[in-house]
Amino acid sequence: HVHRVADLAVSLGKVLEVGEDDIVRLGLVGVLHDVGKIHVDPAILSKPGPLDPGELEHMRRHPELGFAMTVDRFDRRVSEAILYHHERYDGHGYPFGLAGSEIPLLARIVLVADAFDAMVSHRSYQPALPVEAAAEEINLYGGSQFDPMVVEAFNYIAELEQLPSSALVGT
């Protein structure tokens, strides 16, 4: 999962012309975005059904835990993108409810890459969606969950038929 997220985030960053330093950062954030989950109970991570409120609260701490694990080891922009990668464009994300340009661009890019890969990958709590259906979901939530500018870059990659066609093997 993390390598596919990193690859798609880098591709999105290139389309958005973020610059070489940020391309490198996107690769790191893609690989490290969920590092805080190392502190989440494995039973919660593999639970086949919906999480109860306590489990959900525990799971939602992983961006802050990931930030704490990386802030002294990587460029601060990498750690901040890890911290904010579940913030939604409309302000309804977590951990802080940031909105729009308050969310660093690298986090907004990784959010799209992570969401797409999660949708096209089989999970204990949901089957994989076809690539086309996942792309429709990305578009449906452009402007609410996702930055419309990042969605445009995603669509450009989709038009070039460069989206991953399968996420069934590996991590």
PDB file of C-alpha atoms in Angstrom:
ATOM      1  CA  HIS A   1       0.000   0.000   0.000  1.00  0.00           C
ATOM      2  CA  VAL A   2       2.609   2.561   1.023  1.00  0.00           C
ATOM      3  CA  HIS A   3       4.675   2.157  -2.145  1.00  0.00           C
ATOM      4  CA  ARG A   4       1.606   2.545  -4.353  1.00  0.00           C
ATOM      5  CA  VAL A   5       0.586   5.655  -2.399  1.00  0.00           C
ATOM      6  CA  ALA A   6       4.102   7.046  -2.779  1.00  0.00           C
ATOM      7  CA  ASP A   7       4.162   6.334  -6.523  1.00  0.00           C
ATOM      8  CA  LEU A   8       0.786   7.973  -7.150  1.00  0.00           C
ATOM      9  CA  ALA A   9       1.633  10.934  -4.882  1.00  0.00           C
ATOM     10  CA  VAL A  10       4.865  11.500  -6.813  1.00  0.00           C
ATOM     11  CA  SER A  11       2.971  11.315 -10.119  1.00  0.00           C
ATOM     12  CA  LEU A  12       0.420  13.827  -8.839  1.00  0.00           C
ATOM     13  CA  GLY A  13       3.195  16.104  -7.625  1.00  0.00           C
ATOM     14  CA  LYS A  14       4.849  16.026 -11.039  1.00  0.00           C
ATOM     15  CA  VAL A  15       1.592  16.966 -12.765  1.00  0.00           C
ATOM     16  CA  LEU A  16       1.160  19.787 -10.244  1.00  0.00           C
ATOM     17  CA  GLU A  17       4.779  20.850 -10.835  1.00  0.00           C
ATOM     18  CA  VAL A  18       5.605  21.040  -7.139  1.00  0.00           C
ATOM     19  CA  GLY A  19       9.383  21.054  -7.619  1.00  0.00           C
ATOM     20  CA  GLU A  20      12.039  18.381  -7.177  1.00  0.00           C
ATOM     21  CA  ASP A  21      12.460  18.786  -3.407  1.00  0.00           C
ATOM     22  CA  ASP A  22       8.726  18.305  -2.896  1.00  0.00           C
ATOM     23  CA  ILE A  23       8.718  15.304  -5.253  1.00  0.00           C
ATOM     24  CA  VAL A  24      11.271  13.676  -2.938  1.00  0.00           C
ATOM     25  CA  ARG A  25       9.177  14.668   0.086  1.00  0.00           C
ATOM     26  CA  LEU A  26       6.056  13.155  -1.512  1.00  0.00           C
ATOM     27  CA  GLY A  27       7.874   9.855  -1.939  1.00  0.00           C
ATOM     28  CA  LEU A  28       8.798   9.864   1.740  1.00  0.00           C
ATOM     29  CA  VAL A  29       5.343  10.913   2.917  1.00  0.00           C
ATOM     30  CA  GLY A  30       3.727   8.252   0.749  1.00  0.00           C
ATOM     31  CA  VAL A  31       5.845   5.558   2.366  1.00  0.00           C
ATOM     32  CA  LEU A  32       5.570   6.963   5.900  1.00  0.00           C
ATOM     33  CA  HIS A  33       2.041   8.401   6.002  1.00  0.00           C
ATOM     34  CA  ASP A  34       0.659   5.581   8.173  1.00  0.00           C
ATOM     35  CA  VAL A  35       3.773   4.938  10.297  1.00  0.00           C
ATOM     36  CA  GLY A  36       1.809   5.975  13.398  1.00  0.00           C
ATOM     37  CA  LYS A  37      -0.359   2.874  12.964  1.00  0.00           C
ATOM     38  CA  ILE A  38       2.494   0.909  14.505  1.00  0.00           C
ATOM     39  CA  HIS A  39       1.003   2.109  17.799  1.00  0.00           C
ATOM     40  CA  VAL A  40      -2.569   1.053  16.909  1.00  0.00           C
ATOM     41  CA  ASP A  41      -3.902  -2.246  18.258  1.00  0.00           C
ATOM     42  CA  PRO A  42      -3.620  -4.853  15.455  1.00  0.00           C
ATOM     43  CA  ALA A  43      -7.137  -6.082  16.292  1.00  0.00           C
ATOM     44  CA  ILE A  44      -8.473  -2.645  15.361  1.00  0.00           C
ATOM     45  CA  LEU A  45      -6.430  -2.543  12.139  1.00  0.00           C
ATOM     46  CA  SER A  46      -7.807  -5.900  10.994  1.00  0.00           C
ATOM     47  CA  LYS A  47     -11.362  -5.610  12.317  1.00  0.00           C
ATOM     48  CA  PRO A  48     -13.776  -6.772   9.585  1.00  0.00           C
ATOM     49  CA  GLY A  49     -16.637  -4.451  10.513  1.00  0.00           C
ATOM     50  CA  PRO A  50     -17.118  -0.835  11.500  1.00  0.00           C
ATOM     51  CA  LEU A  51     -15.074   0.511  14.385  1.00  0.00           C
ATOM     52  CA  ASP A  52     -16.843   1.495  17.589  1.00  0.00           C
ATOM     53  CA  PRO A  53     -16.345   5.108  18.793  1.00  0.00           C
ATOM     54  CA  GLY A  54     -13.415   4.201  21.078  1.00  0.00           C
ATOM     55  CA  GLU A  55     -11.672   2.218  18.358  1.00  0.00           C
ATOM     56  CA  LEU A  56     -12.236   5.028  15.876  1.00  0.00           C
ATOM     57  CA  GLU A  57     -10.748   7.570  18.287  1.00  0.00           C
ATOM     58  CA  HIS A  58      -7.719   5.290  18.800  1.00  0.00           C
ATOM     59  CA  MET A  59      -7.267   4.877  15.029  1.00  0.00           C
ATOM     60  CA  ARG A  60      -7.570   8.611  14.418  1.00  0.00           C
ATOM     61  CA  ARG A  61      -4.520   9.243  16.587  1.00  0.00           C
ATOM     62  CA  HIS A  62      -2.172   7.660  14.032  1.00  0.00           C
ATOM     63  CA  PRO A  63      -1.368  10.923  12.167  1.00  0.00           C
ATOM     64  CA  GLU A  64      -0.260  12.602  15.396  1.00  0.00           C
ATOM     65  CA  LEU A  65       1.718   9.531  16.433  1.00  0.00           C
ATOM     66  CA  GLY A  66       3.368   9.457  13.000  1.00  0.00           C
ATOM     67  CA  PHE A  67       4.246  13.137  13.299  1.00  0.00           C
ATOM     68  CA  ALA A  68       5.826  12.554  16.709  1.00  0.00           C
ATOM     69  CA  MET A  69       7.836   9.635  15.316  1.00  0.00           C
ATOM     70  CA  THR A  70       9.194  11.580  12.339  1.00  0.00           C
ATOM     71  CA  VAL A  71       9.464  15.250  13.324  1.00  0.00           C
ATOM     72  CA  ASP A  72      13.039  14.963  14.588  1.00  0.00           C
ATOM     73  CA  ARG A  73      14.160  12.637  11.798  1.00  0.00           C
ATOM     74  CA  PHE A  74      12.874  14.199   8.569  1.00  0.00           C
ATOM     75  CA  ASP A  75      12.257  17.549   6.962  1.00  0.00           C
ATOM     76  CA  ARG A  76       9.431  19.206   8.900  1.00  0.00           C
ATOM     77  CA  ARG A  77       7.279  19.366   5.732  1.00  0.00           C
ATOM     78  CA  VAL A  78       7.387  15.565   5.547  1.00  0.00           C
ATOM     79  CA  SER A  79       6.241  15.244   9.164  1.00  0.00           C
ATOM     80  CA  GLU A  80       3.545  17.880   8.705  1.00  0.00           C
ATOM     81  CA  ALA A  81       2.176  16.064   5.655  1.00  0.00           C
ATOM     82  CA  ILE A  82       2.017  12.884   7.761  1.00  0.00           C
ATOM     83  CA  LEU A  83       0.201  14.817  10.487  1.00  0.00           C
ATOM     84  CA  TYR A  84      -2.358  16.358   8.110  1.00  0.00           C
ATOM     85  CA  HIS A  85      -2.944  13.544   5.601  1.00  0.00           C
ATOM     86  CA  HIS A  86      -6.497  12.941   6.905  1.00  0.00           C
ATOM     87  CA  GLU A  87      -7.546  16.585   6.852  1.00  0.00           C
ATOM     88  CA  ARG A  88     -10.357  17.174   4.365  1.00  0.00           C
ATOM     89  CA  TYR A  89     -10.547  20.112   1.992  1.00  0.00           C
ATOM     90  CA  ASP A  90     -13.923  21.100   3.497  1.00  0.00           C
ATOM     91  CA  GLY A  91     -12.586  21.125   7.065  1.00  0.00           C
ATOM     92  CA  HIS A  92     -14.320  17.919   8.201  1.00  0.00           C
ATOM     93  CA  GLY A  93     -11.153  15.838   8.524  1.00  0.00           C
ATOM     94  CA  TYR A  94      -8.884  15.080  11.435  1.00  0.00           C
ATOM     95  CA  PRO A  95      -6.940  15.611  13.635  1.00  0.00           C
ATOM     96  CA  PHE A  96      -7.529  19.398  13.570  1.00  0.00           C
ATOM     97  CA  GLY A  97     -10.331  20.119  11.095  1.00  0.00           C
ATOM     98  CA  LEU A  98      -8.152  22.259   8.824  1.00  0.00           C
ATOM     99  CA  ALA A  99      -9.642  23.354   5.481  1.00  0.00           C
ATOM    100  CA  GLY A 100      -8.480  24.360   2.019  1.00  0.00           C
ATOM    101  CA  SER A 101      -5.068  25.975   1.837  1.00  0.00           C
ATOM    102  CA  GLU A 102      -4.613  25.626   5.626  1.00  0.00           C
ATOM    103  CA  ILE A 103      -3.710  22.022   4.781  1.00  0.00           C
ATOM    104  CA  PRO A 104      -0.208  21.715   3.310  1.00  0.00           C
ATOM    105  CA  LEU A 105      -0.277  20.809  -0.387  1.00  0.00           C
ATOM    106  CA  LEU A 106       1.781  17.666   0.189  1.00  0.00           C
ATOM    107  CA  ALA A 107      -0.878  16.364   2.608  1.00  0.00           C
ATOM    108  CA  ARG A 108      -3.675  17.204   0.141  1.00  0.00           C
ATOM    109  CA  ILE A 109      -1.826  15.223  -2.547  1.00  0.00           C
ATOM    110  CA  VAL A 110      -1.187  12.206  -0.305  1.00  0.00           C
ATOM    111  CA  LEU A 111      -4.832  12.196   0.786  1.00  0.00           C
ATOM    112  CA  VAL A 112      -5.958  11.587  -2.804  1.00  0.00           C
ATOM    113  CA  ALA A 113      -3.287   8.936  -3.430  1.00  0.00           C
ATOM    114  CA  ASP A 114      -4.078   7.164  -0.139  1.00  0.00           C
ATOM    115  CA  ALA A 115      -7.852   7.260  -0.664  1.00  0.00           C
ATOM    116  CA  PHE A 116      -7.588   5.930  -4.212  1.00  0.00           C
ATOM    117  CA  ASP A 117      -5.296   3.083  -3.198  1.00  0.00           C
ATOM    118  CA  ALA A 118      -7.492   2.192  -0.227  1.00  0.00           C
ATOM    119  CA  MET A 119     -10.516   1.969  -2.520  1.00  0.00           C
ATOM    120  CA  VAL A 120      -8.836  -0.269  -5.112  1.00  0.00           C
ATOM    121  CA  SER A 121      -7.288  -2.552  -2.469  1.00  0.00           C
ATOM    122  CA  HIS A 122      -9.037  -5.374  -0.658  1.00  0.00           C
ATOM    123  CA  ARG A 123      -9.343  -4.603   3.047  1.00  0.00           C
ATOM    124  CA  SER A 124     -10.683  -6.705   5.919  1.00  0.00           C
ATOM    125  CA  TYR A 125     -13.633  -4.297   6.113  1.00  0.00           C
ATOM    126  CA  GLN A 126     -14.331  -3.774   2.389  1.00  0.00           C
ATOM    127  CA  PRO A 127     -13.736  -5.413  -0.984  1.00  0.00           C
ATOM    128  CA  ALA A 128     -11.644  -3.671  -3.621  1.00  0.00           C
ATOM    129  CA  LEU A 129     -13.441  -1.358  -6.040  1.00  0.00           C
ATOM    130  CA  PRO A 130     -12.678  -1.360  -9.760  1.00  0.00           C
ATOM    131  CA  VAL A 131     -10.301   1.458 -10.741  1.00  0.00           C
ATOM    132  CA  GLU A 132     -13.074   3.255 -12.648  1.00  0.00           C
ATOM    133  CA  ALA A 133     -15.397   3.255  -9.633  1.00  0.00           C
ATOM    134  CA  ALA A 134     -12.634   4.517  -7.331  1.00  0.00           C
ATOM    135  CA  ALA A 135     -11.827   7.304  -9.819  1.00  0.00           C
ATOM    136  CA  GLU A 136     -15.513   8.288  -9.822  1.00  0.00           C
ATOM    137  CA  GLU A 137     -15.405   8.502  -6.012  1.00  0.00           C
ATOM    138  CA  ILE A 138     -12.347  10.766  -6.147  1.00  0.00           C
ATOM    139  CA  ASN A 139     -14.236  13.041  -8.548  1.00  0.00           C
ATOM    140  CA  LEU A 140     -17.451  12.911  -6.539  1.00  0.00           C
ATOM    141  CA  TYR A 141     -15.658  14.229  -3.457  1.00  0.00           C
ATOM    142  CA  GLY A 142     -13.533  16.858  -5.212  1.00  0.00           C
ATOM    143  CA  GLY A 143     -14.152  20.136  -3.393  1.00  0.00           C
ATOM    144  CA  SER A 144     -15.375  18.432  -0.221  1.00  0.00           C
ATOM    145  CA  GLN A 145     -12.938  15.719   0.838  1.00  0.00           C
ATOM    146  CA  PHE A 146     -10.329  16.424  -1.831  1.00  0.00           C
ATOM    147  CA  ASP A 147      -8.648  19.553  -3.178  1.00  0.00           C
ATOM    148  CA  PRO A 148     -10.160  20.185  -6.642  1.00  0.00           C
ATOM    149  CA  MET A 149      -6.720  21.059  -8.028  1.00  0.00           C
ATOM    150  CA  VAL A 150      -5.358  17.665  -6.935  1.00  0.00           C
ATOM    151  CA  VAL A 151      -8.443  15.964  -8.387  1.00  0.00           C
ATOM    152  CA  GLU A 152      -7.701  17.671 -11.726  1.00  0.00           C
ATOM    153  CA  ALA A 153      -4.158  16.274 -11.621  1.00  0.00           C
ATOM    154  CA  PHE A 154      -5.590  12.851 -10.744  1.00  0.00           C
ATOM    155  CA  ASN A 155      -7.916  13.058 -13.755  1.00  0.00           C
ATOM    156  CA  TYR A 156      -5.004  13.971 -16.010  1.00  0.00           C
ATOM    157  CA  ILE A 157      -3.152  10.844 -14.870  1.00  0.00           C
ATOM    158  CA  ALA A 158      -6.341   8.806 -15.373  1.00  0.00           C
ATOM    159  CA  GLU A 159      -6.751  10.171 -18.923  1.00  0.00           C
ATOM    160  CA  LEU A 160      -3.195   9.045 -19.685  1.00  0.00           C
ATOM    161  CA  GLU A 161      -4.216   5.607 -18.338  1.00  0.00           C
ATOM    162  CA  GLN A 162      -1.424   5.765 -15.762  1.00  0.00           C
ATOM    163  CA  LEU A 163      -3.472   4.899 -12.689  1.00  0.00           C
ATOM    164  CA  PRO A 164      -2.584   1.567 -11.095  1.00  0.00           C
ATOM    165  CA  SER A 165      -4.858  -1.111 -12.521  1.00  0.00           C
ATOM    166  CA  SER A 166      -4.590  -3.464  -9.565  1.00  0.00           C
ATOM    167  CA  ALA A 167      -3.622  -3.205  -5.936  1.00  0.00           C
ATOM    168  CA  LEU A 168      -4.082  -6.839  -5.032  1.00  0.00           C
ATOM    169  CA  VAL A 169      -0.493  -7.808  -4.205  1.00  0.00           C
ATOM    170  CA  GLY A 170       2.179  -6.498  -1.875  1.00  0.00           C
ATOM    171  CA  THR A 171       2.290  -3.485   0.368  1.00  0.00           C
TER     172      THR A 171
END
